[in-house]
């Protein structure tokens, strides 16, 4: 990959906000870790983060997903909205604060996840409106969508874990996969989305992602 001195110097300065997306089992966490290493090599100060967050609201969401609490889909959608705003606005470690400090941010899921996962159960327009403030406060320089089939996702989930969480059924993964396509179609003219085929070996996917991110610099 080209590494002319002027570009290198430029890279040091330009901080990015990148969101990794895809259905369960798509390999986001692996790719987030690989991308973080790459960006550090390129001279970035990287802040890696995720949603649902580990705030009190995020913990409540995880309790719902593991069946410790019960909630209606509309309540879950509202909790994700609140968790995301907390993620963005927290005074000490919120994303806006991290941006100010010059970090390049990689988040494992962002509002496109809500469009797809909550949009699979309720009108997507409502979910998009409910997330409009987040999108307005901080929208990613790039959404990276790692595309796998629901069958592959389910196979990977059941191979890796004993119990499946709420949403991790074949029927739901199919709905979410479909909703991701719809959500991408809705925002692709306004936002920057890179789609990569996640059925391939992780190193191949990582290489595509590296190239897409490099093009932003
Ligand atoms: P995930 O990133 O898969 O976490 P883990 O690695 O702990 O399983 O996210 C957990 C679940 O949260 C996943 O099934 C997707 C769901 N989710 C939503 O339904 N809406 C959202 O807005 C987000 C961010 C996640």
mmCIF file of C-alpha atoms and ligand atoms in Angstrom:
data_model
loop_
_atom_site.group_PDB
_atom_site.id
_atom_site.type_symbol
_atom_site.label_atom_id
_atom_site.label_comp_id
_atom_site.label_asym_id
_atom_site.label_seq_id
_atom_site.Cartn_x
_atom_site.Cartn_y
_atom_site.Cartn_z
ATOM 1 C CA UNK A 1 0.000 0.000 0.000
ATOM 2 C CA UNK A 2 1.356 3.469 -0.945
ATOM 3 C CA UNK A 3 3.174 5.249 1.851
ATOM 4 C CA UNK A 4 4.464 8.522 0.395
ATOM 5 C CA UNK A 5 5.761 10.856 3.060
ATOM 6 C CA UNK A 6 3.105 13.517 2.509
ATOM 7 C CA UNK A 7 0.262 11.015 2.865
ATOM 8 C CA UNK A 8 1.856 9.571 6.002
ATOM 9 C CA UNK A 9 2.019 13.001 7.582
ATOM 10 C CA UNK A 10 -1.581 13.649 6.620
ATOM 11 C CA UNK A 11 -2.726 10.331 8.100
ATOM 12 C CA UNK A 12 -1.237 11.288 11.432
ATOM 13 C CA UNK A 13 -3.633 14.245 11.570
ATOM 14 C CA UNK A 14 -6.906 12.989 10.147
ATOM 15 C CA UNK A 15 -9.018 11.169 12.707
ATOM 16 C CA UNK A 16 -11.825 8.931 11.530
ATOM 17 C CA UNK A 17 -15.043 7.509 12.883
ATOM 18 C CA UNK A 18 -15.751 4.022 11.583
ATOM 19 C CA UNK A 19 -18.716 1.778 12.412
ATOM 20 C CA UNK A 20 -18.611 -1.976 11.849
ATOM 21 C CA UNK A 21 -21.913 -3.629 11.066
ATOM 22 C CA UNK A 22 -23.451 -6.970 10.211
ATOM 23 C CA UNK A 23 -25.643 -9.768 11.529
ATOM 24 C CA UNK A 24 -24.516 -11.862 14.496
ATOM 25 C CA UNK A 25 -21.581 -14.077 13.573
ATOM 26 C CA UNK A 26 -20.329 -11.833 10.732
ATOM 27 C CA UNK A 27 -16.891 -11.365 12.331
ATOM 28 C CA UNK A 28 -17.125 -7.707 13.360
ATOM 29 C CA UNK A 29 -15.126 -8.104 16.549
ATOM 30 C CA UNK A 30 -12.242 -9.809 14.744
ATOM 31 C CA UNK A 31 -12.256 -7.126 12.053
ATOM 32 C CA UNK A 32 -12.465 -4.323 14.620
ATOM 33 C CA UNK A 33 -9.352 -5.663 16.348
ATOM 34 C CA UNK A 34 -7.444 -6.058 13.051
ATOM 35 C CA UNK A 35 -8.449 -2.596 11.842
ATOM 36 C CA UNK A 36 -7.440 -1.061 15.128
ATOM 37 C CA UNK A 37 -3.920 -2.539 14.788
ATOM 38 C CA UNK A 38 -3.652 -1.296 11.207
ATOM 39 C CA UNK A 39 -4.713 2.230 12.090
ATOM 40 C CA UNK A 40 -2.270 2.321 14.981
ATOM 41 C CA UNK A 41 0.475 1.305 12.565
ATOM 42 C CA UNK A 42 -0.588 4.202 10.365
ATOM 43 C CA UNK A 43 -0.042 6.552 13.286
ATOM 44 C CA UNK A 44 -3.588 6.930 14.627
ATOM 45 C CA UNK A 45 -4.548 7.138 18.259
ATOM 46 C CA UNK A 46 -7.376 4.568 18.243
ATOM 47 C CA UNK A 47 -10.378 4.301 20.560
ATOM 48 C CA UNK A 48 -12.236 1.003 20.144
ATOM 49 C CA UNK A 49 -15.757 0.829 21.446
ATOM 50 C CA UNK A 50 -19.050 -1.042 21.046
ATOM 51 C CA UNK A 51 -22.831 -1.018 21.383
ATOM 52 C CA UNK A 52 -24.719 -1.971 23.442
ATOM 53 C CA UNK A 53 -22.258 -0.103 25.671
ATOM 54 C CA UNK A 54 -21.232 -1.026 29.195
ATOM 55 C CA UNK A 55 -23.239 1.880 30.667
ATOM 56 C CA UNK A 56 -26.176 1.163 32.998
ATOM 57 C CA UNK A 57 -28.513 1.370 29.987
ATOM 58 C CA UNK A 58 -26.342 -1.006 27.967
ATOM 59 C CA UNK A 59 -26.319 -3.462 30.870
ATOM 60 C CA UNK A 60 -30.090 -3.350 30.998
ATOM 61 C CA UNK A 61 -30.191 -4.207 27.284
ATOM 62 C CA UNK A 62 -27.841 -7.158 27.816
ATOM 63 C CA UNK A 63 -30.079 -8.381 30.659
ATOM 64 C CA UNK A 64 -33.034 -8.345 28.275
ATOM 65 C CA UNK A 65 -31.023 -10.233 25.655
ATOM 66 C CA UNK A 66 -30.054 -12.921 28.116
ATOM 67 C CA UNK A 67 -33.655 -13.234 29.366
ATOM 68 C CA UNK A 68 -32.960 -11.835 32.850
ATOM 69 C CA UNK A 69 -35.415 -9.009 32.080
ATOM 70 C CA UNK A 70 -38.371 -8.882 29.757
ATOM 71 C CA UNK A 71 -39.253 -5.955 27.499
ATOM 72 C CA UNK A 72 -41.364 -5.088 24.489
ATOM 73 C CA UNK A 73 -39.519 -4.463 21.201
ATOM 74 C CA UNK A 74 -40.491 -0.794 21.318
ATOM 75 C CA UNK A 75 -38.935 -0.464 24.760
ATOM 76 C CA UNK A 76 -35.764 -2.149 23.506
ATOM 77 C CA UNK A 77 -35.660 0.320 20.596
ATOM 78 C CA UNK A 78 -35.960 3.203 23.075
ATOM 79 C CA UNK A 79 -33.203 1.782 25.274
ATOM 80 C CA UNK A 80 -30.863 1.574 22.277
ATOM 81 C CA UNK A 81 -31.613 5.217 21.477
ATOM 82 C CA UNK A 82 -30.757 6.216 25.054
ATOM 83 C CA UNK A 83 -27.658 3.990 25.168
ATOM 84 C CA UNK A 84 -26.392 5.515 21.922
ATOM 85 C CA UNK A 85 -26.916 9.088 23.122
ATOM 86 C CA UNK A 86 -25.021 8.230 26.307
ATOM 87 C CA UNK A 87 -22.275 6.688 24.137
ATOM 88 C CA UNK A 88 -22.011 9.935 22.184
ATOM 89 C CA UNK A 89 -22.527 12.490 24.920
ATOM 90 C CA UNK A 90 -20.888 11.127 28.087
ATOM 91 C CA UNK A 91 -18.670 13.954 29.330
ATOM 92 C CA UNK A 92 -15.621 11.822 30.197
ATOM 93 C CA UNK A 93 -15.493 9.100 27.566
ATOM 94 C CA UNK A 94 -18.269 9.969 25.102
ATOM 95 C CA UNK A 95 -17.549 9.807 21.389
ATOM 96 C CA UNK A 96 -17.721 13.580 20.911
ATOM 97 C CA UNK A 97 -15.184 14.004 23.711
ATOM 98 C CA UNK A 98 -12.921 11.338 22.145
ATOM 99 C CA UNK A 99 -13.172 13.120 18.794
ATOM 100 C CA UNK A 100 -12.099 16.341 20.454
ATOM 101 C CA UNK A 101 -9.103 14.507 21.907
ATOM 102 C CA UNK A 102 -8.093 13.497 18.381
ATOM 103 C CA UNK A 103 -8.927 9.794 18.514
ATOM 104 C CA UNK A 104 -9.848 7.695 15.524
ATOM 105 C CA UNK A 105 -12.878 5.741 16.703
ATOM 106 C CA UNK A 106 -13.877 2.233 15.710
ATOM 107 C CA UNK A 107 -17.266 1.161 16.987
ATOM 108 C CA UNK A 108 -18.581 -2.370 16.904
ATOM 109 C CA UNK A 109 -22.193 -1.443 15.911
ATOM 110 C CA UNK A 110 -23.895 1.959 15.680
ATOM 111 C CA UNK A 111 -27.261 3.279 14.504
ATOM 112 C CA UNK A 112 -27.376 1.105 11.381
ATOM 113 C CA UNK A 113 -27.715 -1.843 13.817
ATOM 114 C CA UNK A 114 -30.869 -0.274 15.251
ATOM 115 C CA UNK A 115 -32.273 0.343 11.776
ATOM 116 C CA UNK A 116 -31.764 -3.352 10.975
ATOM 117 C CA UNK A 117 -32.445 -5.141 14.285
ATOM 118 C CA UNK A 118 -35.285 -2.953 15.567
ATOM 119 C CA UNK A 119 -36.476 -2.175 12.029
ATOM 120 C CA UNK A 120 -37.015 -5.927 11.611
ATOM 121 C CA UNK A 121 -39.780 -5.758 14.256
ATOM 122 C CA UNK A 122 -41.312 -2.298 13.828
ATOM 123 C CA UNK A 123 -41.491 0.380 11.152
ATOM 124 C CA UNK A 124 -37.949 1.305 10.149
ATOM 125 C CA UNK A 125 -38.997 4.922 9.633
ATOM 126 C CA UNK A 126 -39.791 5.193 13.342
ATOM 127 C CA UNK A 127 -36.418 3.725 14.294
ATOM 128 C CA UNK A 128 -34.643 6.143 11.964
ATOM 129 C CA UNK A 129 -36.530 9.117 13.393
ATOM 130 C CA UNK A 130 -35.799 8.024 16.938
ATOM 131 C CA UNK A 131 -32.092 7.901 16.053
ATOM 132 C CA UNK A 132 -32.061 11.168 14.126
ATOM 133 C CA UNK A 133 -30.380 13.077 16.931
ATOM 134 C CA UNK A 134 -27.526 10.549 17.117
ATOM 135 C CA UNK A 135 -27.104 10.681 13.346
ATOM 136 C CA UNK A 136 -27.048 14.452 13.509
ATOM 137 C CA UNK A 137 -24.596 14.612 16.414
ATOM 138 C CA UNK A 138 -22.125 12.137 14.978
ATOM 139 C CA UNK A 139 -22.419 10.193 11.791
ATOM 140 C CA UNK A 140 -19.635 7.764 10.771
ATOM 141 C CA UNK A 141 -17.104 8.650 8.076
ATOM 142 C CA UNK A 142 -17.670 5.059 6.990
ATOM 143 C CA UNK A 143 -20.116 2.269 7.855
ATOM 144 C CA UNK A 144 -18.508 -1.077 7.054
ATOM 145 C CA UNK A 145 -21.121 -3.764 6.469
ATOM 146 C CA UNK A 146 -19.772 -7.309 6.651
ATOM 147 C CA UNK A 147 -22.239 -9.319 4.645
ATOM 148 C CA UNK A 148 -22.823 -12.993 5.440
ATOM 149 C CA UNK A 149 -25.845 -15.212 4.905
ATOM 150 C CA UNK A 150 -28.142 -15.887 7.876
ATOM 151 C CA UNK A 151 -27.178 -19.588 7.625
ATOM 152 C CA UNK A 152 -23.476 -18.778 7.987
ATOM 153 C CA UNK A 153 -24.236 -16.443 10.899
ATOM 154 C CA UNK A 154 -26.259 -19.030 12.735
ATOM 155 C CA UNK A 155 -23.633 -21.721 12.135
ATOM 156 C CA UNK A 156 -20.905 -19.499 13.584
ATOM 157 C CA UNK A 157 -23.007 -18.493 16.600
ATOM 158 C CA UNK A 158 -23.944 -22.030 17.558
ATOM 159 C CA UNK A 159 -20.357 -23.238 17.102
ATOM 160 C CA UNK A 160 -19.037 -20.536 19.434
ATOM 161 C CA UNK A 161 -21.475 -20.510 22.346
ATOM 162 C CA UNK A 162 -23.670 -22.792 24.408
ATOM 163 C CA UNK A 163 -26.816 -20.598 24.647
ATOM 164 C CA UNK A 164 -28.365 -18.313 22.059
ATOM 165 C CA UNK A 165 -29.495 -14.820 22.950
ATOM 166 C CA UNK A 166 -32.700 -13.033 22.032
ATOM 167 C CA UNK A 167 -32.596 -12.282 18.256
ATOM 168 C CA UNK A 168 -30.182 -15.126 17.532
ATOM 169 C CA UNK A 169 -32.638 -17.438 15.785
ATOM 170 C CA UNK A 170 -32.581 -18.343 12.107
ATOM 171 C CA UNK A 171 -35.871 -16.606 11.424
ATOM 172 C CA UNK A 172 -34.738 -13.431 13.113
ATOM 173 C CA UNK A 173 -31.327 -13.399 11.446
ATOM 174 C CA UNK A 174 -33.119 -13.676 8.102
ATOM 175 C CA UNK A 175 -35.334 -10.716 8.976
ATOM 176 C CA UNK A 176 -32.381 -8.671 10.204
ATOM 177 C CA UNK A 177 -30.310 -9.533 7.129
ATOM 178 C CA UNK A 178 -33.183 -8.346 4.936
ATOM 179 C CA UNK A 179 -33.625 -5.208 7.063
ATOM 180 C CA UNK A 180 -29.903 -4.394 6.723
ATOM 181 C CA UNK A 181 -30.301 -4.418 2.929
ATOM 182 C CA UNK A 182 -33.316 -2.110 3.197
ATOM 183 C CA UNK A 183 -31.596 0.225 5.633
ATOM 184 C CA UNK A 184 -28.495 0.420 3.433
ATOM 185 C CA UNK A 185 -30.677 1.227 0.423
ATOM 186 C CA UNK A 186 -32.353 4.012 2.371
ATOM 187 C CA UNK A 187 -29.166 5.750 3.495
ATOM 188 C CA UNK A 188 -26.659 4.913 0.766
ATOM 189 C CA UNK A 189 -27.084 8.213 -1.075
ATOM 190 C CA UNK A 190 -26.485 10.284 2.052
ATOM 191 C CA UNK A 191 -23.929 8.215 3.956
ATOM 192 C CA UNK A 192 -20.734 6.410 3.121
ATOM 193 C CA UNK A 193 -21.135 2.624 3.259
ATOM 194 C CA UNK A 194 -18.646 -0.058 2.321
ATOM 195 C CA UNK A 195 -19.959 -3.592 1.857
ATOM 196 C CA UNK A 196 -17.605 -6.531 2.087
ATOM 197 C CA UNK A 197 -18.231 -10.252 1.659
ATOM 198 C CA UNK A 198 -17.734 -11.792 5.101
ATOM 199 C CA UNK A 199 -17.983 -15.373 3.888
ATOM 200 C CA UNK A 200 -14.259 -15.289 3.040
ATOM 201 C CA UNK A 201 -11.270 -15.879 5.357
ATOM 202 C CA UNK A 202 -10.810 -13.046 7.899
ATOM 203 C CA UNK A 203 -7.496 -11.920 6.377
ATOM 204 C CA UNK A 204 -9.144 -11.354 2.975
ATOM 205 C CA UNK A 205 -11.967 -9.360 4.569
ATOM 206 C CA UNK A 206 -9.427 -7.353 6.567
ATOM 207 C CA UNK A 207 -7.523 -6.510 3.397
ATOM 208 C CA UNK A 208 -10.680 -5.125 1.737
ATOM 209 C CA UNK A 209 -11.458 -3.086 4.831
ATOM 210 C CA UNK A 210 -7.894 -1.733 4.998
ATOM 211 C CA UNK A 211 -8.149 -0.566 1.396
ATOM 212 C CA UNK A 212 -11.542 1.090 1.965
ATOM 213 C CA UNK A 213 -10.269 2.925 5.032
ATOM 214 C CA UNK A 214 -7.051 3.913 3.286
ATOM 215 C CA UNK A 215 -9.131 5.582 0.575
ATOM 216 C CA UNK A 216 -10.681 7.851 3.221
ATOM 217 C CA UNK A 217 -7.314 9.273 4.196
HETATM 218 P P1 LIG B 1 -23.254 -7.784 19.534
HETATM 219 O O1 LIG B 1 -22.392 -6.731 18.970
HETATM 220 O O2 LIG B 1 -23.506 -8.961 18.646
HETATM 221 O O3 LIG B 1 -22.704 -8.195 20.943
HETATM 222 P P2 LIG B 1 -22.144 -9.604 21.465
HETATM 223 O O4 LIG B 1 -20.844 -9.759 20.765
HETATM 224 O O5 LIG B 1 -22.042 -9.341 22.944
HETATM 225 O O6 LIG B 1 -23.185 -10.637 21.100
HETATM 226 O O7 LIG B 1 -24.636 -7.088 19.948
HETATM 227 C C1 LIG B 1 -25.532 -7.703 20.814
HETATM 228 C C2 LIG B 1 -26.898 -7.745 20.198
HETATM 229 O O8 LIG B 1 -27.461 -6.426 20.200
HETATM 230 C C3 LIG B 1 -26.926 -8.219 18.767
HETATM 231 O O9 LIG B 1 -27.831 -9.317 18.664
HETATM 232 C C4 LIG B 1 -27.486 -7.059 18.012
HETATM 233 C C5 LIG B 1 -28.232 -6.258 19.043
HETATM 234 N N1 LIG B 1 -28.386 -4.823 18.737
HETATM 235 C C6 LIG B 1 -29.649 -4.328 18.410
HETATM 236 O O10 LIG B 1 -30.640 -5.077 18.370
HETATM 237 N N2 LIG B 1 -29.790 -2.994 18.154
HETATM 238 C C7 LIG B 1 -28.746 -2.119 18.210
HETATM 239 O O11 LIG B 1 -28.921 -0.907 17.968
HETATM 240 C C8 LIG B 1 -27.453 -2.647 18.564
HETATM 241 C C9 LIG B 1 -26.275 -1.720 18.674
HETATM 242 C C10 LIG B 1 -27.318 -3.997 18.817
#
